[in-house]
Short mmCIF file of C-alpha atoms in Angstrom, two decimals:
data_model
loop_
_atom_site.label_atom_id
_atom_site.label_comp_id
_atom_site.label_asym_id
_atom_site.label_seq_id
_atom_site.Cartn_x
_atom_site.Cartn_y
_atom_site.Cartn_z
CA MET A 1 -34.70 -10.47 29.96
CA ALA A 2 -35.17 -13.92 31.46
CA LYS A 3 -36.75 -12.83 34.73
CA SER A 4 -38.95 -15.11 36.77
CA PRO A 5 -42.67 -14.27 36.59
CA LYS A 6 -42.86 -13.54 40.37
CA LYS A 7 -40.40 -10.70 40.14
CA LYS A 8 -42.06 -9.11 37.19
CA PRO A 9 -44.47 -6.76 38.98
CA LYS A 10 -41.68 -5.38 41.18
CA SER A 11 -39.36 -4.44 38.38
CA ALA A 12 -42.10 -3.48 36.03
CA PRO A 13 -42.43 0.23 36.97
CA LYS A 14 -38.79 0.86 36.34
CA ALA A 15 -38.48 -1.14 33.21
CA GLU A 16 -41.78 -0.33 31.62
CA GLY A 17 -41.86 3.32 32.45
CA THR A 18 -44.59 5.90 32.46
CA LYS A 19 -47.89 4.11 32.95
CA PRO A 20 -47.48 2.83 36.52
CA ALA A 21 -45.93 6.13 37.52
CA LYS A 22 -49.28 7.85 36.90
CA SER A 23 -50.89 6.06 39.88
CA PRO A 24 -48.17 5.57 42.43
CA ALA A 25 -50.51 5.41 45.50
CA SER A 26 -52.79 2.66 44.29
CA THR A 27 -50.52 -0.31 44.95
CA SER A 28 -52.95 -2.37 47.05
CA SER A 29 -56.05 -1.75 45.01
CA ASP A 30 -54.22 -1.93 41.73
CA VAL A 31 -53.93 -5.65 41.42
CA PRO A 32 -57.57 -6.76 41.63
CA LYS A 33 -58.76 -3.69 39.78
CA SER A 34 -56.93 -3.99 36.51
CA PRO A 35 -56.62 -7.41 34.94
CA LYS A 36 -56.49 -5.61 31.60
CA ARG A 37 -53.42 -3.65 32.51
CA ARG A 38 -51.73 -6.78 33.70
CA SER A 39 -52.37 -8.49 30.44
CA THR A 40 -51.00 -5.52 28.50
CA MET A 41 -47.88 -5.62 30.67
CA VAL A 42 -47.44 -9.29 29.97
CA ALA A 43 -47.95 -8.60 26.31
CA LYS A 44 -45.33 -5.85 26.40
CA GLU A 45 -42.86 -8.14 28.06
CA LYS A 46 -43.55 -10.73 25.43
CA ILE A 47 -42.95 -8.20 22.70
CA ALA A 48 -39.72 -7.11 24.36
CA GLU A 49 -38.63 -10.71 24.66
CA GLN A 50 -39.47 -11.35 21.06
CA ARG A 51 -37.52 -8.30 20.05
CA ALA A 52 -34.51 -9.40 22.02
CA ALA A 53 -34.66 -12.84 20.48
CA GLU A 54 -35.00 -11.30 17.07
CA LYS A 55 -32.04 -9.09 17.72
CA ARG A 56 -29.98 -12.06 18.81
CA ARG A 57 -30.98 -13.97 15.73
CA ARG A 58 -30.09 -11.01 13.57
CA LEU A 59 -26.68 -10.64 15.24
CA ILE A 60 -25.93 -14.31 14.70
CA SER A 61 -27.02 -14.32 11.08
CA ARG A 62 -24.96 -11.21 10.41
CA ALA A 63 -21.95 -12.76 12.10
CA LEU A 64 -22.35 -15.83 9.91
CA ILE A 65 -22.54 -13.68 6.80
CA ALA A 66 -19.43 -11.78 7.90
CA VAL A 67 -17.56 -15.05 8.47
CA ALA A 68 -18.71 -16.22 5.03
CA VAL A 69 -17.40 -13.01 3.45
CA VAL A 70 -13.97 -13.47 5.03
CA ALA A 71 -13.94 -17.17 4.11
CA ALA A 72 -14.83 -16.28 0.51
CA ALA A 73 -11.93 -13.81 0.45
CA ALA A 74 -9.57 -16.49 1.74
CA LEU A 75 -10.89 -18.80 -0.99
CA VAL A 76 -10.10 -16.17 -3.62
CA GLY A 77 -6.55 -16.05 -2.28
CA TYR A 78 -6.32 -19.84 -2.36
CA THR A 79 -7.62 -19.97 -5.93
CA VAL A 80 -5.11 -17.37 -7.09
CA TYR A 81 -2.44 -19.35 -5.28
CA ARG A 82 -3.39 -22.55 -7.11
CA VAL A 83 -3.62 -20.90 -10.51
CA GLN A 84 -0.55 -18.68 -10.44
CA GLU A 85 3.06 -19.80 -10.41
CA ILE A 86 3.41 -18.64 -6.82
CA SER A 87 2.43 -22.02 -5.39
CA ASP A 88 5.94 -23.32 -5.99
CA LEU A 89 8.00 -20.25 -5.25
CA PRO A 90 11.20 -21.23 -3.45
CA ASN A 91 11.90 -19.90 0.02
CA PRO A 92 15.16 -17.88 0.08
CA GLN A 93 15.58 -18.93 3.71
CA GLY A 94 15.18 -22.59 2.81
CA LYS A 95 17.86 -25.18 3.56
CA PRO A 96 19.46 -27.17 0.74
CA PRO A 97 19.55 -30.98 0.93
CA LYS A 98 22.85 -32.63 1.85
CA SER A 99 23.77 -33.39 -1.72
CA TYR A 100 22.82 -31.38 -4.78
CA SER A 101 24.24 -30.73 -8.21
CA ILE A 102 26.40 -27.70 -8.93
CA PRO A 103 26.99 -25.99 -12.28
CA ALA A 104 29.87 -27.19 -14.45
CA SER A 105 33.26 -25.52 -14.39
CA SER A 106 34.17 -24.41 -17.88
CA ASN A 107 35.81 -21.65 -19.92
CA GLY A 108 38.37 -21.05 -17.17
CA VAL A 109 35.56 -20.51 -14.68
CA ASP A 110 35.63 -22.58 -11.54
CA VAL A 111 32.39 -23.45 -9.78
CA SER A 112 32.15 -24.70 -6.22
CA ARG A 113 29.51 -24.96 -3.52
CA THR A 114 30.37 -21.46 -2.41
CA GLY A 115 30.65 -19.49 -5.64
CA ILE A 116 31.70 -19.00 -9.25
CA THR A 117 35.33 -17.98 -9.65
CA VAL A 118 36.32 -16.02 -12.73
CA GLY A 119 39.92 -15.26 -13.68
CA ASN A 120 43.37 -16.62 -13.05
CA GLN A 121 43.40 -18.94 -10.03
CA ASP A 122 46.88 -17.68 -9.15
CA ALA A 123 45.99 -13.97 -9.29
CA PRO A 124 47.48 -12.12 -6.30
CA VAL A 125 44.22 -10.61 -5.01
CA ARG A 126 40.91 -12.29 -4.37
CA VAL A 127 37.66 -10.28 -4.62
CA ASP A 128 34.37 -11.73 -3.41
CA LEU A 129 31.08 -10.28 -4.65
CA PHE A 130 27.84 -11.01 -2.85
CA LEU A 131 25.04 -9.76 -5.09
CA ASP A 132 21.31 -10.36 -5.33
CA TYR A 133 19.83 -10.07 -8.83
CA ASN A 134 16.82 -8.23 -7.43
CA CYS A 135 18.85 -5.68 -5.48
CA PRO A 136 18.88 -2.23 -7.14
CA HIS A 137 22.16 -1.20 -5.50
CA CYS A 138 23.78 -4.36 -6.83
CA LYS A 139 22.75 -3.31 -10.32
CA GLU A 140 24.25 0.13 -9.71
CA PHE A 141 27.41 -1.48 -8.40
CA GLU A 142 27.68 -3.68 -11.48
CA GLU A 143 27.22 -0.70 -13.77
CA ILE A 144 29.82 1.44 -12.03
CA VAL A 145 32.40 -0.99 -10.64
CA GLY A 146 31.79 -4.07 -12.82
CA LYS A 147 33.82 -2.89 -15.81
CA TYR A 148 36.78 -1.96 -13.63
CA LEU A 149 36.72 -5.40 -12.00
CA ASP A 150 36.55 -7.11 -15.40
CA SER A 151 39.63 -5.23 -16.56
CA GLU A 152 41.50 -6.23 -13.40
CA VAL A 153 40.53 -9.85 -14.05
CA LYS A 154 41.85 -9.62 -17.59
CA ALA A 155 45.10 -8.14 -16.29
CA ASP A 156 45.45 -11.17 -13.99
CA HIS A 157 45.44 -8.82 -11.00
CA ILE A 158 42.44 -10.36 -9.31
CA LYS A 159 40.30 -13.43 -9.31
CA LEU A 160 36.66 -12.60 -8.94
CA VAL A 161 34.42 -14.89 -6.91
CA HIS A 162 30.74 -14.37 -7.63
CA HIS A 163 28.26 -15.34 -4.93
CA PRO A 164 24.86 -14.83 -6.55
CA ILE A 165 22.98 -15.13 -3.29
CA ALA A 166 19.21 -14.72 -3.09
CA ILE A 167 17.83 -13.05 -0.03
CA LEU A 168 15.41 -10.43 -1.31
CA SER A 169 12.79 -12.49 -3.06
CA PRO A 170 11.87 -15.99 -4.20
CA TYR A 171 12.56 -14.71 -7.71
CA SER A 172 16.14 -13.98 -6.69
CA VAL A 173 16.49 -17.70 -6.03
CA LEU A 174 15.16 -18.59 -9.47
CA ALA A 175 17.41 -16.00 -11.13
CA SER A 176 20.49 -17.25 -9.33
CA GLY A 177 19.64 -20.86 -10.18
CA ALA A 178 19.24 -19.86 -13.83
CA ALA A 179 22.65 -18.16 -13.68
CA GLY A 180 23.97 -21.58 -12.71
CA CYS A 181 22.28 -23.02 -15.80
CA ALA A 182 23.96 -20.34 -17.90
CA GLN A 183 27.31 -21.30 -16.39
CA ASP A 184 26.75 -24.87 -17.60
CA SER A 185 26.97 -23.43 -21.12
CA GLY A 186 29.86 -21.13 -20.18
CA LYS A 187 27.77 -17.98 -20.36
CA PHE A 188 27.50 -16.93 -16.75
CA SER A 189 28.76 -13.38 -17.22
CA ALA A 190 26.63 -12.65 -20.28
CA PHE A 191 23.52 -13.97 -18.56
CA GLN A 192 24.24 -12.05 -15.37
CA ALA A 193 24.46 -8.85 -17.42
CA GLU A 194 21.03 -9.62 -18.89
CA LEU A 195 19.60 -10.19 -15.41
CA PHE A 196 20.76 -6.83 -14.14
CA LYS A 197 19.56 -5.13 -17.30
CA ALA A 198 16.10 -6.65 -16.86
CA GLN A 199 15.85 -6.07 -13.12
CA GLY A 200 12.49 -4.84 -11.85
CA LYS A 201 10.00 -7.42 -13.03
CA GLU A 202 9.60 -10.87 -11.58
CA PHE A 203 12.17 -13.41 -12.69
CA ASN A 204 9.83 -16.30 -13.36
CA ASP A 205 10.92 -19.37 -15.35
CA GLU A 206 9.49 -18.09 -18.60
CA ARG A 207 11.18 -14.73 -18.32
CA LEU A 208 14.49 -16.29 -17.35
CA THR A 209 14.38 -18.49 -20.43
CA LYS A 210 13.80 -15.42 -22.56
CA LEU A 211 16.68 -13.52 -20.92
CA GLY A 212 18.82 -16.57 -21.66
CA GLU A 213 17.97 -16.24 -25.35
CA ASN A 214 19.11 -12.61 -25.19
CA ALA A 215 22.42 -13.85 -23.81
CA GLY A 216 22.75 -16.42 -26.58
CA LEU A 217 21.41 -19.35 -24.57
CA SER A 218 18.80 -20.78 -26.89
CA SER A 219 19.62 -24.43 -26.30
CA LYS A 220 17.06 -26.92 -25.08
CA GLU A 221 19.35 -27.82 -22.22
CA PHE A 222 19.24 -24.31 -20.79
CA LYS A 223 15.45 -24.11 -20.92
CA GLN A 224 15.17 -27.55 -19.39
CA CYS A 225 17.61 -26.60 -16.64
CA VAL A 226 15.62 -23.45 -15.83
CA ASP A 227 12.28 -25.27 -15.87
CA ASP A 228 13.65 -28.04 -13.64
CA ARG A 229 15.14 -25.44 -11.30
CA LYS A 230 18.19 -27.63 -11.35
CA TYR A 231 20.49 -25.32 -9.38
CA VAL A 232 18.05 -23.77 -6.94
CA ASP A 233 19.47 -25.95 -4.17
CA TRP A 234 22.95 -24.74 -5.09
CA THR A 235 21.67 -21.17 -4.61
CA LEU A 236 20.26 -22.06 -1.19
CA GLY A 237 23.71 -23.45 -0.40
CA LEU A 238 25.29 -20.15 -1.46
CA ASN A 239 22.86 -18.35 0.85
CA GLN A 240 23.81 -20.56 3.77
CA ASP A 241 27.51 -20.14 3.12
CA ALA A 242 27.12 -16.36 2.94
CA PHE A 243 25.18 -16.38 6.19
CA LYS A 244 27.91 -18.41 7.83
CA HIS A 245 30.37 -15.69 6.84
CA GLU A 246 28.04 -13.10 8.34
CA ILE A 247 27.15 -11.53 5.04
CA ARG A 248 24.03 -9.70 6.14
CA GLY A 249 23.07 -7.88 2.98
CA THR A 250 23.83 -7.10 -0.64
CA PRO A 251 25.92 -5.75 -2.22
CA THR A 252 28.82 -6.92 -0.06
CA ILE A 253 32.31 -6.68 -1.52
CA VAL A 254 35.22 -8.44 0.15
CA VAL A 255 38.82 -7.81 -0.96
CA ASP A 256 41.23 -10.40 0.43
CA GLY A 257 38.96 -11.02 3.36
CA VAL A 258 38.26 -7.36 4.13
CA SER A 259 34.78 -5.95 3.56
CA VAL A 260 34.89 -2.78 1.43
CA SER A 261 32.17 -0.23 0.85
CA PRO A 262 30.75 -0.65 -2.67
CA SER A 263 32.11 2.47 -4.36
CA LEU A 264 34.54 2.51 -7.25
CA ALA A 265 37.08 4.64 -5.34
CA LYS A 266 37.07 2.43 -2.23
CA VAL A 267 37.23 -0.83 -4.16
CA ARG A 268 40.01 0.43 -6.42
CA SER A 269 42.17 1.76 -3.60
CA GLN A 270 41.79 -1.44 -1.61
CA ILE A 271 42.71 -3.59 -4.59
CA ASN A 272 45.71 -1.38 -5.40
CA GLU A 273 46.86 -1.54 -1.81
CA ARG A 274 46.69 -5.34 -1.84
CA LEU A 275 48.48 -5.46 -5.20
CA GLU A 276 51.30 -3.29 -3.87
CA LYS A 277 51.72 -5.56 -0.90
CA ALA A 278 51.71 -8.62 -3.13
CA GLY A 279 54.26 -6.99 -5.41
CA LYS A 280 56.61 -6.26 -2.51
CA GLN A 281 56.57 -9.82 -1.28
CA MET B 1 -36.74 2.35 24.24
CA SER B 2 -37.59 6.02 24.09
CA ILE B 3 -40.00 5.61 26.95
CA SER B 4 -37.46 4.18 29.35
CA LEU B 5 -34.99 6.87 28.41
CA ARG B 6 -37.45 9.55 29.36
CA SER B 7 -38.16 8.07 32.78
CA ASN B 8 -34.46 7.76 33.51
CA HIS B 9 -34.11 11.35 32.56
CA ALA B 10 -36.70 12.32 35.14
CA THR B 11 -34.95 10.52 38.02
CA SER B 12 -31.33 11.42 37.31
CA GLN B 13 -31.19 14.19 34.82
CA HIS B 14 -27.51 14.94 35.14
CA GLY B 15 -26.09 11.45 34.86
CA SER B 16 -28.11 10.35 31.88
CA GLY B 17 -27.34 13.58 30.08
CA MET B 18 -23.65 12.88 30.46
CA ARG B 19 -24.20 9.33 29.36
CA ALA B 20 -26.15 10.39 26.33
CA ARG B 21 -23.49 12.88 25.38
CA PHE B 22 -20.74 10.27 25.77
CA HIS B 23 -22.79 7.81 23.78
CA ALA B 24 -23.26 10.33 20.98
CA ALA B 25 -19.56 11.19 20.91
CA GLN B 26 -18.57 7.53 21.08
CA THR B 27 -20.70 6.60 18.08
CA TRP B 28 -18.87 9.23 16.07
CA ILE B 29 -15.48 8.05 17.33
CA SER B 30 -16.36 4.46 16.48
CA PHE B 31 -17.48 5.62 13.07
CA ALA B 32 -14.13 7.35 12.48
CA LEU B 33 -12.27 4.26 13.71
CA ARG B 34 -14.24 2.09 11.31
CA LEU B 35 -13.18 4.24 8.38
CA LEU B 36 -9.54 4.52 9.49
CA LEU B 37 -9.07 0.84 10.28
CA GLY B 38 -11.08 -0.32 7.29
CA GLY B 39 -9.14 1.98 5.00
CA ALA B 40 -5.81 0.81 6.40
CA TRP B 41 -6.70 -2.88 5.94
CA ILE B 42 -7.98 -2.37 2.42
CA TYR B 43 -4.90 -0.38 1.45
CA ALA B 44 -2.56 -2.94 3.03
CA GLY B 45 -4.41 -5.84 1.46
CA ALA B 46 -4.69 -4.29 -2.00
CA THR B 47 -0.99 -3.43 -2.30
CA LYS B 48 -0.14 -7.00 -1.34
CA ALA B 49 -2.84 -8.70 -3.41
CA THR B 50 -1.41 -7.13 -6.55
CA HIS B 51 2.08 -8.42 -5.67
CA LEU B 52 1.40 -11.81 -4.13
CA SER B 53 5.00 -12.98 -4.56
CA ASP B 54 6.13 -10.08 -2.37
CA SER B 55 3.51 -11.01 0.18
CA ILE B 56 4.76 -14.60 0.24
CA SER B 57 8.33 -13.35 0.32
CA ALA B 58 7.45 -11.26 3.38
CA VAL B 59 5.99 -14.26 5.20
CA PHE B 60 9.11 -16.29 4.31
CA ALA B 61 11.30 -13.53 5.69
CA PHE B 62 9.78 -13.76 9.18
CA ARG B 63 11.11 -17.32 9.34
CA LEU B 64 8.21 -18.38 11.57
CA LEU B 65 6.47 -20.91 9.34
CA PRO B 66 7.40 -23.88 7.13
CA ASP B 67 7.39 -23.17 3.38
CA GLU B 68 4.00 -24.54 2.42
CA PRO B 69 1.89 -22.79 5.09
CA ALA B 70 3.95 -19.63 4.59
CA ARG B 71 3.05 -19.59 0.89
CA LEU B 72 -0.62 -20.23 1.63
CA ILE B 73 -0.84 -17.51 4.25
CA GLY B 74 1.07 -15.10 2.05
CA ALA B 75 -1.46 -15.69 -0.70
CA MET B 76 -4.63 -15.60 1.40
CA LEU B 77 -3.84 -12.88 3.92
CA PRO B 78 -4.13 -9.90 1.56
CA PHE B 79 -7.64 -10.94 0.54
CA ILE B 80 -8.67 -11.55 4.15
CA GLU B 81 -7.40 -8.06 5.03
CA ILE B 82 -9.48 -6.55 2.22
CA ALA B 83 -12.60 -8.43 3.40
CA ILE B 84 -12.21 -7.33 7.01
CA GLY B 85 -11.54 -3.76 5.87
CA GLY B 86 -14.67 -3.80 3.76
CA LEU B 87 -16.82 -5.14 6.60
CA LEU B 88 -15.50 -2.41 8.91
CA ILE B 89 -16.10 0.39 6.44
CA VAL B 90 -19.72 -0.55 5.76
CA GLY B 91 -20.24 -1.37 9.43
CA PHE B 92 -21.50 -4.87 8.96
CA SER B 93 -21.21 -7.12 12.01
CA THR B 94 -18.95 -4.44 13.41
CA ARG B 95 -18.10 -6.15 16.69
CA LEU B 96 -17.02 -9.42 15.10
CA SER B 97 -15.13 -7.60 12.36
CA ALA B 98 -13.37 -5.50 14.98
CA VAL B 99 -12.45 -8.65 16.89
CA ALA B 100 -10.99 -10.12 13.68
CA SER B 101 -9.15 -6.85 13.10
CA SER B 102 -7.74 -7.02 16.63
CA VAL B 103 -6.56 -10.60 16.15
CA LEU B 104 -4.88 -9.74 12.84
CA ALA B 105 -3.18 -6.65 14.28
CA ALA B 106 -2.02 -8.66 17.31
CA VAL B 107 -0.56 -11.41 15.11
CA PHE B 108 1.36 -8.84 13.05
CA LEU B 109 2.57 -7.11 16.19
CA ILE B 110 3.87 -10.38 17.64
CA ALA B 111 5.55 -11.27 14.34
CA ILE B 112 7.32 -7.92 14.09
CA ILE B 113 8.42 -7.91 17.71
CA SER B 114 9.75 -11.44 17.35
CA ALA B 115 11.63 -10.44 14.18
CA ALA B 116 13.15 -7.47 15.99
CA ALA B 117 14.03 -9.64 19.00
CA ARG B 118 15.72 -12.22 16.78
CA GLY B 119 17.73 -9.47 15.11
CA LEU B 120 16.35 -10.18 11.64
CA ARG B 121 16.85 -7.45 9.10
CA ILE B 122 13.58 -7.52 7.23
CA ASP B 123 10.88 -5.32 5.81
CA CYS B 124 7.65 -6.35 7.52
CA GLY B 125 5.79 -6.19 4.22
CA CYS B 126 2.87 -4.70 6.09
CA PHE B 127 1.94 -2.41 3.22
CA GLY B 128 3.42 -4.19 0.23
CA GLY B 129 7.08 -4.90 -0.34
CA GLY B 130 8.58 -7.24 2.17
CA GLY B 131 11.46 -9.64 2.45
CA ASP B 132 15.01 -9.26 3.64
CA LEU B 133 16.65 -5.87 3.37
CA ALA B 134 19.66 -4.92 1.26
CA ALA B 135 22.83 -4.00 3.13
CA ASN B 136 22.23 -0.26 3.06
CA GLN B 137 18.57 -0.36 4.10
CA ASP B 138 17.47 0.15 7.67
CA THR B 139 14.80 -1.72 9.51
CA ARG B 140 11.81 0.31 10.60
CA TYR B 141 10.65 -1.83 13.46
CA THR B 142 9.85 1.05 15.79
CA ILE B 143 7.49 2.73 13.36
CA ASP B 144 5.96 -0.63 12.42
CA ILE B 145 5.40 -1.51 16.06
CA VAL B 146 3.87 1.88 16.86
CA ARG B 147 1.54 1.67 13.88
CA ASP B 148 0.46 -1.89 14.63
CA SER B 149 -0.10 -1.03 18.27
CA ALA B 150 -2.32 1.87 17.23
CA MET B 151 -4.30 -0.42 14.95
CA LEU B 152 -4.64 -2.98 17.73
CA ALA B 153 -5.83 -0.32 20.21
CA GLY B 154 -8.34 1.09 17.72
CA SER B 155 -9.65 -2.39 16.91
CA VAL B 156 -10.07 -3.30 20.59
CA PHE B 157 -11.92 -0.02 21.25
CA LEU B 158 -14.23 -0.76 18.34
CA ALA B 159 -14.78 -4.33 19.50
CA CYS B 160 -15.81 -3.04 22.95
CA LEU B 161 -17.95 -0.16 21.63
CA PRO B 162 -19.08 -1.16 18.15
CA ALA B 163 -22.14 1.12 18.02
CA SER B 164 -21.44 3.77 15.41
CA ARG B 165 -22.92 6.18 12.92
CA PHE B 166 -23.70 5.22 9.33
CA ALA B 167 -23.29 1.51 9.91
CA LEU B 168 -25.19 -1.24 8.11
CA ASP B 169 -25.65 -2.73 11.57
CA ASN B 170 -28.07 0.12 12.34
CA TYR B 171 -30.50 -0.92 9.65
CA ASP B 172 -32.84 -3.85 9.55
CA THR B 173 -36.35 -4.71 8.55
CA SER B 174 -38.11 -4.41 11.92
CA THR B 175 -36.80 -1.16 13.41
CA ARG B 176 -35.36 2.09 12.25
CA GLY B 177 -31.69 2.87 12.35
CA SER B 178 -30.91 5.20 15.23
CA GLU B 179 -32.82 3.12 17.77
CA GLU B 180 -30.40 0.24 17.39
CA LEU B 181 -27.30 2.29 18.01
CA ASP B 182 -26.78 0.68 21.42
CA GLY B 183 -25.71 -2.46 19.46
#
């Protein structure tokens, strides 16, 4: 609308509409005759300009309000973030530092940077389990195949290497770290059973401590270990090691270096096959 | 406004009739887009806002950001989505809200495409959930990409033609609603 005043009369008929169209022939005599009309035209332009300015102002103020609404929403998110426990959730994809502590080996269970080994070290067959405590199919696997594997461990047929990796959720990391704490007290298996039983809700520190009590871990040391997240870096190390071995998901079951589909029949037949071969040697 | 419309009508009846008809149809289309996009954002935001750890987990899984910013974005994004969805539904500052919607959809689209290109096996967490997938789960990148592209296209349309029916933008103290539809 910022036209120069000289151009105004020319564009006026088009822009302003009906009034000039009534007397189209009176162009020469029009100007001296009607100072009133001219002033009304100027007034109209002024009103139009005012309206445009008003509209602009309104647009800007609305945009500012909209920005404020979005900013307020972001602030709500930030506040929730500060208040809830989520502000220090571990990243499952995080990298562990070069040196970190690992759970203690005890009760005939051997712990390393890559896993927790249960059973006779000299057993003829090695079975590796890559499970995530938040993975529903891992829970199913434990329910169906777990007992069979335990019996094979007891029979000294296999040694079972647990890799409690954490790829599904930050809470998987906390759960796996807490399993390390349980291992410190020699109760890895009992605690793992509790974890799978309780799967579904978020494994926060408080809940993990409670699950520990269910597994008979009511010592101060266990609670302290969970609260300090002592073995979270160990879990991140397990993740990295699993990734290096191209473990791309859970559950992954490896029998003597061969990946097996997680059904009781497949796992059993593979283990029996390996046992036969070992027996023949 | 009404005066100038009438004079245009007199000079080129056909063209302005077409234009008016398109304008009328477009305001309804933009209205529908506002509801669809706004509804989608609110739904997406609400499912994530109630499970913020999943939201953060999803941002982690894309492996695009360091931990601290990833946590912050995971926590704030759901609420921002709800706010933008709300603005779109009521039609307040529609153009700006549609621009924000476009930016958000574009960011998600880029993130998903980059995840697919890097061969990550993740759930985008677009509507809740999120994180890496278990071994037996499949990625759904194609459907995610199609849906995000549709949301981006709708948002860009709305940003270009924000005038719509039943929008708060149409109402103000000085003029009555329908006159301001040209936004």
